[in-house]
Short mmCIF file of C-alpha atoms in Angstrom, two decimals:
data_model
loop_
_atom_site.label_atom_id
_atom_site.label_comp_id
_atom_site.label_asym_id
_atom_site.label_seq_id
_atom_site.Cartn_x
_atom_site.Cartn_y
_atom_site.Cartn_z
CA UNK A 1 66.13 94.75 73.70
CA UNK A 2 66.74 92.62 76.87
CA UNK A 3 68.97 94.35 79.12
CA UNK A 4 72.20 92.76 81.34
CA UNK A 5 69.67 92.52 84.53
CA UNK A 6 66.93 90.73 82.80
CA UNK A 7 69.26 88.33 80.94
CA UNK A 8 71.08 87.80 84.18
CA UNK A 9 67.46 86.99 86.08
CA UNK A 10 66.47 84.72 82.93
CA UNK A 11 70.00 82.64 83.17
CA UNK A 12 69.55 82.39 86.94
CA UNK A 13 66.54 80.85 87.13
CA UNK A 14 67.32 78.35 84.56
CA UNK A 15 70.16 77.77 86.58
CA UNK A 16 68.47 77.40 90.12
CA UNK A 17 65.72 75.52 88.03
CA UNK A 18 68.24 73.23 87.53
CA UNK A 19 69.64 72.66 90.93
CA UNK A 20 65.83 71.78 91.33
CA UNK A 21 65.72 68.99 89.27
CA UNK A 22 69.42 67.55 90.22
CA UNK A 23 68.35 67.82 94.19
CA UNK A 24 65.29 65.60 93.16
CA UNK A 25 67.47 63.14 91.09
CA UNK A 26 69.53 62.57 94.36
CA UNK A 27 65.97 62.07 95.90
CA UNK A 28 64.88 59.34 93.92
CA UNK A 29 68.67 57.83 94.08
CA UNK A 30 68.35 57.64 97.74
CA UNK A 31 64.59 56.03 97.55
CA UNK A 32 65.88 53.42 95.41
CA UNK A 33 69.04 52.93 97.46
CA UNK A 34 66.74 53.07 100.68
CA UNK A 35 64.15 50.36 98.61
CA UNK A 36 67.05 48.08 97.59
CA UNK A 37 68.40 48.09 101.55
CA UNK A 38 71.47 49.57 100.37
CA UNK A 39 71.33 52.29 103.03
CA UNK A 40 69.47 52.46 106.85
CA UNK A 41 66.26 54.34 107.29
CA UNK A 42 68.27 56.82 109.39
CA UNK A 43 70.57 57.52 106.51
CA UNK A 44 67.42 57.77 104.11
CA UNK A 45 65.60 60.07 106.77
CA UNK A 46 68.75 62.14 107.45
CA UNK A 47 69.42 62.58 103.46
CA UNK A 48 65.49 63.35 102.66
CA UNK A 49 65.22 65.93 105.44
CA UNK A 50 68.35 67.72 104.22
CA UNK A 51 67.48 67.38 100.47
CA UNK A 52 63.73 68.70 101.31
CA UNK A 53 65.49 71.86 102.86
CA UNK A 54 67.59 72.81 99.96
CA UNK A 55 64.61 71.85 98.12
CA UNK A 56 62.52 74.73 100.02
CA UNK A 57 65.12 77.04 100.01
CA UNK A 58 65.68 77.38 96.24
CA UNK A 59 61.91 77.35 95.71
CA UNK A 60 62.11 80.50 98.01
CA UNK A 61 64.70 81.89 95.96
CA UNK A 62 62.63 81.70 93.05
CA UNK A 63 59.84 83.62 94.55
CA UNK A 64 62.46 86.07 95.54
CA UNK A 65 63.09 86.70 91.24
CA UNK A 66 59.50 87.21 90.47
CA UNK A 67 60.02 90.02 93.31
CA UNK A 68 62.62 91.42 91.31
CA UNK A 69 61.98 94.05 88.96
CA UNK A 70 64.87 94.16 86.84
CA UNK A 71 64.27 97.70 85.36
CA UNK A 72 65.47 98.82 89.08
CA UNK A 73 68.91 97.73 88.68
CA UNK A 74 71.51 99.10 86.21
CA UNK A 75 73.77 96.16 85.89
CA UNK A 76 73.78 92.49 86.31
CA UNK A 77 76.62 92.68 88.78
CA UNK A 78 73.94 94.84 91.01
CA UNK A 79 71.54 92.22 90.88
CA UNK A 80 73.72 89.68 91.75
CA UNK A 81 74.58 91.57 95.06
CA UNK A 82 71.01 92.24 95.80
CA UNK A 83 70.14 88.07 95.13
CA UNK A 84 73.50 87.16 97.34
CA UNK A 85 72.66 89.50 100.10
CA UNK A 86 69.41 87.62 100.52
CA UNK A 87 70.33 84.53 100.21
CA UNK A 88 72.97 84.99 102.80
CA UNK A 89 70.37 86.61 105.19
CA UNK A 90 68.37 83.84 104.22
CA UNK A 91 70.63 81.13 105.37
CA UNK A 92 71.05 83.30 108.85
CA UNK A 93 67.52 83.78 109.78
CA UNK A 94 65.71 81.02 108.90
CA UNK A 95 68.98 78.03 109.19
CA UNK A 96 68.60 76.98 105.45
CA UNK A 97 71.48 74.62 104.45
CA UNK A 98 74.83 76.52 103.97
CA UNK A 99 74.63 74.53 100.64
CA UNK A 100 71.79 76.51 99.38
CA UNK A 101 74.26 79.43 99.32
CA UNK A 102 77.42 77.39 97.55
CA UNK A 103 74.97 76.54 94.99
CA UNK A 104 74.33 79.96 94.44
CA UNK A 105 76.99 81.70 94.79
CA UNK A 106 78.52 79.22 91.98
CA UNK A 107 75.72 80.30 90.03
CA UNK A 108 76.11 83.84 90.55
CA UNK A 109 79.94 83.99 89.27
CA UNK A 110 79.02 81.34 86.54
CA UNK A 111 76.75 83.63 84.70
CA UNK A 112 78.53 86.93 85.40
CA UNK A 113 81.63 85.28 83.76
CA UNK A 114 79.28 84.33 80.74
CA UNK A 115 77.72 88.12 80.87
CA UNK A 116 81.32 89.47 81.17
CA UNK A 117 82.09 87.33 78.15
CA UNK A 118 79.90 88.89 75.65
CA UNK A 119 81.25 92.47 76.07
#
């Protein structure tokens, strides 16, 4: 049987996996918008650079979970410390978007409240 740690790293990357494909909807958006003259090349340049960012920084935090052994940790709740604690570090050291933590951190409590749920 799956345990609380697994199912927590399974929901989170479907999650983050997510945010992926959302960050390169906005991408397109502002290609088209940038096509169609709706908004300056500075705009578009400003927008991609940020959007690539995030972009890199959740693809980091997905080879962060296949780092994870879940067997290690006794509780989802655990595991959601250890992933928060990097990605805060993460922000710090190498100047990733402060978004790349909102997104996860609203991931983080969105999936313990669905864990803490199912007791």
């Amino acid at each position: 049987m799956i345990n609380r740690a697994e199912l927590f790293i399974i929901m989170f990357r479907a999650e983050i996996e997510n945010s992926l494909e959302d960050i390169r909807v906005l991408v397109e958006l502002y290609e088209k918008r940038f096509r169609g003259e709706e908004i300056t090349s500075y705009v578009y340049n400003e927008n991609e650079v940020f959007l690539a960012q995030e972009i890199g920084g959740l693809k980091g935090l997905l080879v962060f979970l296949d780092s994870l052994d879940p067997a290690k940790f006794s509780k989802a709740e655990d595991i959601a410390d250890e992933i928060d604690t990097m990605i805060k570090k993460r922000v710090e050291d190498y100047e990733d978007p402060e978004a790349i933590y909102a997104i996860v951190s609203r991931k983080i409590k969105k999936i313990l409240t669905y864990l803490n749920l199912r007791d």
